Amino acid sequence: FQPVVLNDAEMDRFLAAAEGHRPYALFGIALRTGMRMGELLGLKWRDIDWANKAAHVDRTLQDSHGPIARELGLDPARFHDLRHTHFQGLADEGVSPRGIADRAGHADPAFAMRVYTRRSIAGQEKAVEILNAKSSRKTRQN
């Protein structure tokens, strides 16, 4: 099984198509937090810590809806693939494996990286940007 991970353009298309539909907010929050469907469905207003911009997951609910987003010209995806998309995006932006594992709620960073990320062009490009910036700083200092 290979999860469907949306790139930025696909995420924009997906959210644009979902706008005006009941699960729009659910999709947007899933993409921005990486929370599982059951975690999102279990949220109550008291779980939101507005001052610290955090949500506390204390319960989950299950939903039995099928795959999402076929009519958009995207690969057939499951709701859980939004979680994979979130964590792949964090990895592509250079978030550490420990940071990703903590956000995903996993103790083992290697497990979180193995499950939620894969090699990507964006990740390679980010690495090159970081190395180029570091090299430029050294050149200017000499």
Backbone as ProteinMPNN parsed JSONL, in Angstrom:
{"seq_chain_A": "FQPVVLNDAEMDRFLAAAEGHRPYALFGIALRTGMRMGELLGLKWRDIDWANKAAHVDRTLQDSHGPIARELGLDPARFHDLRHTHFQGLADEGVSPRGIADRAGHADPAFAMRVYTRRSIAGQEKAVEILNAKSSRKTRQN", "coords_chain_A": {"N_chain_A": [[0.835, -1.191, 0.0], [0.596, 2.152, -0.892], [0.503, 5.376, 0.27], [-1.432, 8.21, -0.854], [0.044, 11.199, -1.472], [-0.417, 14.553, -1.506], [0.77, 17.205, -3.56], [1.627, 20.737, -3.312], [0.076, 22.156, -5.262], [-1.916, 20.287, -5.816], [-3.089, 20.083, -3.286], [-4.19, 22.65, -3.074], [-6.05, 22.54, -5.19], [-7.679, 20.467, -4.294], [-8.723, 21.546, -1.851], [-10.03, 23.782, -2.899], [-12.02, 22.564, -4.421], [-13.42, 21.31, -2.405], [-14.462, 23.377, -0.983], [-17.316, 24.922, 0.367], [-18.628, 22.572, 0.837], [-19.773, 20.305, 3.361], [-17.625, 18.808, 4.728], [-15.417, 20.492, 4.416], [-14.0, 22.141, 6.344], [-13.045, 20.145, 8.014], [-11.313, 18.765, 6.282], [-9.432, 20.803, 5.773], [-8.378, 21.292, 8.349], [-7.286, 18.787, 8.865], [-5.235, 18.67, 6.934], [-3.619, 20.704, 7.891], [-2.933, 19.984, 10.46], [-2.402, 17.253, 10.651], [-3.911, 15.491, 12.043], [-5.72, 12.492, 12.786], [-8.768, 11.176, 11.311], [-10.614, 10.172, 13.238], [-9.646, 11.464, 15.519], [-10.122, 14.148, 14.896], [-12.927, 14.096, 14.629], [-13.604, 13.55, 17.22], [-13.041, 15.861, 18.616], [-13.87, 18.499, 20.86], [-15.137, 21.751, 21.704], [-13.933, 22.533, 24.094], [-11.51, 21.278, 23.941], [-9.837, 22.836, 22.498], [-7.147, 24.962, 22.742], [-6.965, 28.069, 22.547], [-5.26, 30.217, 23.189], [-2.689, 29.122, 23.187], [-2.607, 28.069, 20.701], [-3.265, 25.328, 20.196], [-4.493, 21.947, 20.151], [-6.041, 19.537, 22.15], [-6.056, 16.131, 22.176], [-8.266, 13.962, 23.382], [-10.087, 11.994, 22.953], [-11.531, 9.758, 20.514], [-13.544, 9.368, 17.584], [-15.225, 7.216, 15.279], [-15.663, 7.098, 11.743], [-17.424, 6.048, 8.843], [-17.134, 6.673, 6.144], [-16.287, 6.483, 2.64], [-13.532, 6.471, 0.176], [-11.983, 9.68, -0.788], [-12.006, 12.404, -3.205], [-11.865, 11.614, -6.016], [-13.143, 12.758, -8.266], [-11.675, 15.013, -8.798], [-9.586, 14.635, -10.441], [-7.429, 13.662, -9.18], [-5.328, 11.124, -7.722], [-7.098, 8.309, -6.391], [-7.889, 8.697, -3.002], [-7.582, 8.25, 0.559], [-9.065, 9.481, 3.57], [-7.122, 9.399, 5.557], [-4.836, 9.785, 4.116], [-4.5, 12.503, 4.021], [-3.254, 13.024, 6.382], [-0.761, 11.833, 5.912], [0.054, 13.554, 3.862], [0.318, 15.952, 5.282], [2.482, 15.387, 7.066], [4.501, 14.721, 5.247], [4.811, 17.176, 4.017], [5.844, 18.675, 6.169], [8.299, 17.353, 6.525], [9.476, 17.921, 4.049], [9.886, 20.613, 4.384], [11.907, 20.663, 6.169], [11.527, 20.016, 8.86], [12.493, 18.411, 11.816], [13.031, 14.84, 12.309], [12.374, 14.132, 14.982], [10.651, 16.233, 15.677], [8.56, 15.74, 13.877], [7.76, 13.177, 14.714], [6.911, 13.761, 17.338], [4.743, 15.475, 16.812], [3.114, 13.723, 15.413], [2.487, 11.99, 17.383], [4.029, 9.805, 18.033], [6.476, 7.792, 19.613], [8.877, 6.979, 18.507], [11.045, 8.386, 16.309], [12.121, 7.271, 13.941], [10.214, 5.381, 13.204], [7.984, 7.066, 12.72], [8.965, 8.566, 10.543], [9.368, 6.559, 8.662], [6.762, 5.639, 8.252], [5.216, 7.932, 7.57], [6.566, 9.54, 5.731], [8.327, 9.947, 2.613], [10.863, 9.685, 0.08], [11.41, 12.734, -1.61], [11.309, 15.178, -4.216], [11.012, 17.823, -3.396], [12.022, 17.722, -0.792], [14.712, 17.149, -1.321], [15.401, 19.453, -2.75], [15.101, 21.387, -0.734], [17.154, 20.61, 0.993], [19.382, 21.199, -0.608], [19.073, 23.991, -0.812], [19.544, 24.735, 1.878], [22.205, 23.882, 2.217], [23.464, 25.47, 0.244], [22.95, 28.047, 1.264], [24.4, 27.909, 3.644], [26.977, 27.561, 2.629], [27.28, 29.996, 1.276], [27.303, 31.787, 3.423], [29.726, 31.088, 4.658], [31.538, 31.771, 2.649], [31.195, 34.561, 2.495], [32.16, 35.258, 5.003], [34.871, 34.788, 4.854]], "CA_chain_A": [[0.0, 0.0, 0.0], [1.318, 3.419, -0.979], [-0.442, 6.475, 0.483], [-1.456, 9.315, -1.809], [0.515, 12.428, -0.852], [-0.709, 15.656, -2.415], [1.721, 18.306, -3.587], [0.962, 22.007, -2.994], [-0.95, 22.468, -6.263], [-3.016, 19.342, -5.618], [-3.785, 20.484, -2.058], [-5.005, 23.821, -3.41], [-7.175, 22.067, -6.004], [-8.526, 19.676, -3.412], [-9.456, 22.435, -0.954], [-10.939, 24.61, -3.702], [-13.176, 21.735, -4.787], [-14.161, 20.963, -1.187], [-15.075, 24.582, -0.418], [-18.769, 24.927, 0.268], [-19.145, 21.267, 1.242], [-19.727, 20.125, 4.817], [-16.351, 18.396, 5.338], [-14.323, 21.398, 4.039], [-13.198, 22.5, 7.517], [-12.391, 18.919, 8.465], [-10.178, 18.529, 5.376], [-8.43, 21.847, 5.998], [-7.716, 21.05, 9.633], [-6.475, 17.567, 8.714], [-4.026, 19.014, 6.189], [-2.787, 21.627, 8.668], [-2.528, 19.42, 11.751], [-2.016, 15.849, 10.558], [-4.738, 14.682, 12.94], [-6.509, 11.411, 12.193], [-10.184, 11.485, 11.238], [-11.235, 9.904, 14.521], [-9.235, 12.515, 16.447], [-10.87, 15.363, 14.527], [-14.344, 13.91, 14.935], [-13.76, 13.513, 18.666], [-12.756, 17.157, 19.235], [-14.922, 19.355, 21.409], [-14.631, 23.116, 21.838], [-13.069, 22.625, 25.28], [-10.205, 20.705, 23.613], [-9.053, 23.833, 21.771], [-6.441, 25.94, 23.563], [-6.793, 29.175, 21.597], [-4.12, 31.045, 23.575], [-1.442, 28.455, 22.795], [-2.786, 27.533, 19.347], [-3.094, 23.878, 20.319], [-5.68, 21.131, 20.39], [-5.723, 18.381, 22.993], [-6.826, 14.977, 21.738], [-8.593, 13.113, 24.522], [-11.04, 10.955, 22.544], [-11.68, 9.603, 19.069], [-14.774, 8.795, 17.053], [-14.983, 6.579, 13.993], [-16.576, 7.416, 10.657], [-17.329, 4.954, 7.882], [-17.209, 7.139, 4.764], [-15.324, 5.867, 1.731], [-12.439, 7.283, -0.351], [-12.277, 11.05, -1.183], [-11.315, 13.399, -4.087], [-11.672, 11.033, -7.369], [-13.628, 13.618, -9.35], [-10.784, 16.148, -8.985], [-8.472, 14.264, -11.298], [-6.33, 13.23, -8.321], [-5.364, 9.696, -7.438], [-8.036, 7.996, -5.307], [-7.227, 8.877, -1.715], [-8.351, 8.043, 1.775], [-8.938, 10.621, 4.485], [-5.853, 9.26, 6.271], [-3.764, 10.289, 3.26], [-4.279, 13.901, 4.371], [-2.252, 12.964, 7.457], [0.524, 11.604, 5.25], [0.378, 14.791, 3.154], [0.772, 16.921, 6.295], [3.816, 15.063, 7.575], [5.458, 14.837, 4.148], [5.066, 18.61, 3.87], [6.763, 19.087, 7.237], [9.624, 16.802, 6.21], [9.995, 18.678, 2.913], [10.286, 21.935, 4.872], [13.07, 20.525, 7.035], [11.21, 19.719, 10.253], [13.288, 17.258, 12.251], [12.293, 13.606, 12.586], [11.832, 14.195, 16.346], [9.501, 17.131, 15.616], [7.484, 15.041, 13.171], [7.272, 12.103, 15.596], [6.16, 14.368, 18.438], [3.471, 15.977, 16.276], [2.308, 12.56, 15.026], [2.147, 11.222, 18.573], [4.813, 8.57, 18.041], [7.693, 7.885, 20.422], [10.049, 6.625, 17.708], [11.144, 9.183, 15.091], [12.366, 6.423, 12.768], [8.917, 4.82, 12.822], [7.17, 8.137, 12.133], [9.51, 8.902, 9.226], [9.133, 5.416, 7.78], [5.332, 5.529, 7.969], [4.561, 9.138, 7.059], [7.308, 10.297, 4.721], [9.064, 9.208, 1.586], [11.772, 10.56, -0.651], [10.701, 13.668, -2.472], [12.1, 16.22, -4.873], [10.955, 19.016, -2.549], [12.962, 17.513, 0.305], [16.063, 17.288, -1.867], [15.595, 20.87, -3.063], [15.269, 22.082, 0.541], [18.498, 20.291, 1.467], [20.319, 21.975, -1.434], [18.941, 25.391, -0.377], [20.206, 24.88, 3.175], [23.651, 23.775, 1.992], [23.895, 26.658, -0.5], [22.941, 29.177, 2.187], [25.53, 27.708, 4.561], [28.183, 27.808, 1.843], [27.342, 31.436, 1.015], [27.701, 32.449, 4.667], [31.148, 30.82, 4.856], [32.263, 32.545, 1.633], [31.143, 35.967, 2.883], [32.952, 35.438, 6.212], [36.303, 34.664, 4.532]], "C_chain_A": [[0.869, 1.24, 0.0], [0.323, 4.551, -0.772], [-0.347, 7.509, -0.629], [-1.039, 10.567, -1.051], [0.347, 13.544, -1.881], [0.42, 16.675, -2.387], [0.944, 19.608, -3.35], [-0.156, 22.34, -3.973], [-2.163, 21.552, -6.102], [-3.799, 19.662, -4.346], [-4.694, 21.677, -2.326], [-6.237, 23.419, -4.206], [-8.186, 21.3, -5.165], [-9.363, 20.582, -2.518], [-10.416, 23.344, -1.712], [-12.193, 23.825, -4.076], [-14.037, 21.415, -3.57], [-14.888, 22.169, -0.584], [-16.585, 24.577, -0.659], [-19.42, 23.609, 0.635], [-18.936, 21.088, 2.743], [-18.356, 19.725, 5.357], [-15.174, 19.327, 5.035], [-13.411, 21.724, 5.229], [-12.421, 21.296, 8.036], [-11.156, 18.623, 7.605], [-9.059, 19.537, 5.633], [-7.667, 21.635, 7.287], [-6.825, 19.816, 9.551], [-5.17, 17.879, 7.994], [-3.075, 19.884, 7.009], [-2.283, 21.044, 9.991], [-2.002, 17.998, 11.661], [-2.843, 14.95, 11.465], [-5.488, 13.62, 12.146], [-7.985, 11.805, 12.189], [-10.865, 11.29, 12.591], [-10.886, 10.949, 15.572], [-9.994, 13.806, 16.17], [-12.335, 15.249, 14.9], [-14.61, 13.903, 16.438], [-13.51, 14.843, 19.356], [-14.017, 17.83, 19.746], [-14.305, 20.738, 21.593], [-13.669, 23.232, 23.01], [-11.677, 22.045, 25.022], [-9.284, 21.702, 22.913], [-8.464, 24.832, 22.755], [-6.068, 27.095, 22.64], [-5.549, 30.0, 21.922], [-2.798, 30.442, 23.108], [-1.503, 27.832, 21.409], [-2.548, 26.026, 19.316], [-4.453, 23.211, 20.499], [-5.238, 19.914, 21.18], [-6.645, 17.233, 22.597], [-7.015, 14.044, 22.931], [-9.517, 11.964, 24.156], [-11.02, 10.87, 21.024], [-13.066, 9.058, 18.772], [-14.44, 8.176, 15.713], [-16.063, 6.962, 13.002], [-16.38, 6.349, 9.59], [-17.45, 5.411, 6.432], [-16.079, 6.55, 3.932], [-14.259, 6.83, 1.25], [-12.92, 8.652, -0.814], [-11.641, 11.356, -2.539], [-11.106, 12.967, -5.496], [-12.044, 12.0, -8.477], [-12.721, 14.819, -9.598], [-9.639, 15.845, -9.937], [-7.242, 13.886, -10.483], [-6.414, 11.72, -8.16], [-6.403, 9.448, -6.354], [-7.297, 8.025, -3.968], [-8.18, 8.545, -0.583], [-8.185, 9.285, 2.646], [-7.582, 10.58, 5.174], [-4.673, 9.758, 5.429], [-3.506, 11.777, 3.498], [-3.249, 14.005, 5.494], [-0.861, 12.755, 6.857], [0.981, 12.871, 4.521], [0.941, 15.825, 4.124], [2.212, 16.628, 6.717], [4.874, 15.077, 6.475], [5.812, 16.305, 3.92], [6.016, 19.129, 4.941], [8.171, 18.6, 6.958], [10.262, 17.582, 5.064], [10.475, 20.068, 3.328], [11.422, 21.87, 5.881], [12.765, 20.313, 8.505], [11.926, 18.428, 10.635], [12.424, 16.014, 12.442], [11.677, 13.602, 13.987], [10.593, 15.083, 16.361], [8.304, 16.479, 14.941], [6.896, 13.95, 14.056], [6.441, 12.672, 16.738], [4.789, 14.837, 17.964], [2.543, 14.823, 15.914], [1.87, 11.731, 16.229], [2.851, 9.883, 18.643], [6.087, 8.784, 18.847], [8.954, 7.728, 19.578], [10.096, 7.451, 16.419], [11.358, 8.344, 13.834], [11.054, 5.812, 12.271], [8.058, 5.878, 12.136], [7.661, 8.486, 10.728], [9.24, 7.787, 8.221], [7.67, 5.347, 7.348], [4.811, 6.728, 7.198], [5.328, 9.909, 6.002], [7.947, 9.358, 3.711], [9.978, 10.198, 0.879], [10.982, 11.484, -1.544], [11.677, 14.668, -3.071], [12.149, 17.462, -3.995], [11.937, 18.899, -1.384], [14.401, 17.662, -0.142], [16.372, 18.749, -2.182], [15.83, 21.686, -1.804], [16.669, 21.84, 1.087], [19.545, 21.093, 0.698], [20.278, 23.451, -1.038], [19.696, 25.632, 0.924], [21.719, 24.842, 2.999], [24.196, 24.986, 1.236], [23.948, 27.883, 0.407], [24.12, 29.098, 3.151], [26.847, 28.018, 3.859], [28.355, 29.297, 1.569], [27.776, 32.201, 2.253], [29.203, 32.284, 4.899], [31.983, 31.656, 3.891], [32.312, 34.013, 2.012], [32.016, 36.239, 4.099], [34.449, 35.434, 5.927], [36.805, 35.82, 3.77]], "O_chain_A": [[1.785, 1.358, 0.814], [-0.617, 4.685, -1.556], [0.697, 7.659, -1.265], [-1.701, 10.956, -0.088], [0.898, 13.483, -2.98], [0.966, 16.977, -1.326], [-0.278, 19.574, -3.203], [-1.232, 22.766, -3.553], [-3.304, 21.996, -6.236], [-5.023, 19.533, -4.319], [-5.833, 21.712, -1.861], [-7.339, 23.896, -3.936], [-9.396, 21.469, -5.315], [-10.579, 20.412, -2.432], [-11.503, 23.643, -1.217], [-13.299, 24.364, -4.05], [-15.252, 21.264, -3.693], [-15.808, 22.013, 0.219], [-17.055, 24.264, -1.754], [-20.644, 23.533, 0.736], [-18.015, 21.667, 3.318], [-17.947, 20.27, 6.382], [-14.036, 18.991, 5.363], [-12.19, 21.597, 5.13], [-11.268, 21.425, 8.449], [-10.095, 18.278, 8.124], [-7.886, 19.171, 5.703], [-6.446, 21.781, 7.321], [-5.728, 19.804, 10.11], [-4.111, 17.402, 8.4], [-1.858, 19.805, 6.837], [-1.323, 21.551, 10.572], [-1.226, 17.578, 12.519], [-2.516, 13.776, 11.64], [-5.844, 13.826, 10.986], [-8.405, 12.662, 12.966], [-11.614, 12.158, 13.037], [-11.715, 11.289, 16.416], [-10.454, 14.476, 17.095], [-12.921, 16.195, 15.426], [-15.717, 14.215, 16.877], [-13.739, 14.959, 20.559], [-15.084, 17.739, 19.139], [-13.082, 20.874, 21.632], [-12.682, 23.964, 22.923], [-10.756, 22.292, 25.801], [-8.092, 21.443, 22.752], [-9.193, 25.472, 23.512], [-4.999, 27.1, 22.031], [-4.853, 30.44, 21.007], [-1.896, 31.164, 22.684], [-0.57, 27.15, 20.986], [-1.749, 25.518, 18.529], [-5.421, 23.831, 20.939], [-4.187, 19.333, 20.91], [-7.867, 17.352, 22.675], [-6.07, 13.427, 23.421], [-9.714, 11.052, 24.959], [-10.557, 11.783, 20.34], [-13.679, 8.38, 19.597], [-13.466, 8.573, 15.074], [-17.227, 7.132, 13.365], [-15.285, 5.805, 9.449], [-17.829, 4.617, 5.571], [-15.039, 6.166, 4.467], [-14.083, 7.897, 1.837], [-14.081, 8.815, -1.187], [-10.784, 10.588, -2.977], [-10.375, 13.629, -6.232], [-11.365, 12.073, -9.501], [-12.973, 15.582, -10.531], [-8.809, 16.714, -10.207], [-6.14, 13.797, -11.023], [-7.451, 11.114, -8.431], [-6.579, 10.292, -5.475], [-6.218, 7.449, -3.827], [-9.401, 8.557, -0.738], [-7.241, 10.053, 2.457], [-6.954, 11.623, 5.357], [-3.628, 10.112, 5.975], [-2.413, 12.265, 3.211], [-2.469, 14.956, 5.547], [0.099, 13.419, 7.249], [2.161, 13.22, 4.561], [1.927, 16.496, 3.819], [3.057, 17.523, 6.722], [6.029, 15.411, 6.74], [6.969, 16.639, 3.662], [6.898, 19.937, 4.649], [9.134, 19.346, 7.133], [11.458, 17.873, 5.102], [11.367, 20.634, 2.696], [11.856, 22.901, 6.395], [13.67, 20.422, 9.333], [11.956, 17.471, 9.861], [11.227, 16.12, 12.705], [10.56, 13.114, 14.159], [9.591, 14.735, 16.986], [7.167, 16.646, 15.382], [5.676, 13.808, 14.144], [5.387, 12.13, 17.07], [3.786, 14.618, 18.645], [1.328, 14.923, 16.085], [0.992, 10.876, 16.115], [2.34, 8.934, 19.238], [6.704, 9.846, 18.767], [9.994, 8.294, 19.914], [9.275, 7.24, 15.526], [10.829, 8.676, 12.773], [10.814, 5.736, 11.066], [7.47, 5.615, 11.087], [6.852, 8.682, 9.821], [8.92, 8.051, 7.062], [7.379, 5.029, 6.195], [4.035, 6.56, 6.257], [4.787, 10.853, 5.425], [8.082, 8.155, 3.934], [9.865, 11.409, 1.069], [10.0, 11.075, -2.165], [12.728, 14.959, -2.5], [13.201, 18.087, -3.859], [12.607, 19.87, -1.034], [15.222, 18.236, 0.574], [17.474, 19.226, -1.914], [16.67, 22.586, -1.799], [17.304, 22.765, 1.592], [20.492, 21.609, 1.293], [21.323, 24.094, -0.938], [20.409, 26.627, 1.055], [22.434, 25.67, 3.563], [25.279, 25.476, 1.557], [24.888, 28.673, 0.326], [24.762, 30.109, 3.439], [27.727, 28.661, 4.431], [29.474, 29.807, 1.628], [28.536, 33.164, 2.15], [29.876, 33.235, 5.295], [33.023, 32.19, 4.275], [33.354, 34.653, 1.869], [32.563, 37.334, 4.226], [35.22, 36.022, 6.687], [37.985, 35.866, 3.425]]}, "name": "protein", "num_of_chains": 1, "seq": "FQPVVLNDAEMDRFLAAAEGHRPYALFGIALRTGMRMGELLGLKWRDIDWANKAAHVDRTLQDSHGPIARELGLDPARFHDLRHTHFQGLADEGVSPRGIADRAGHADPAFAMRVYTRRSIAGQEKAVEILNAKSSRKTRQN"}
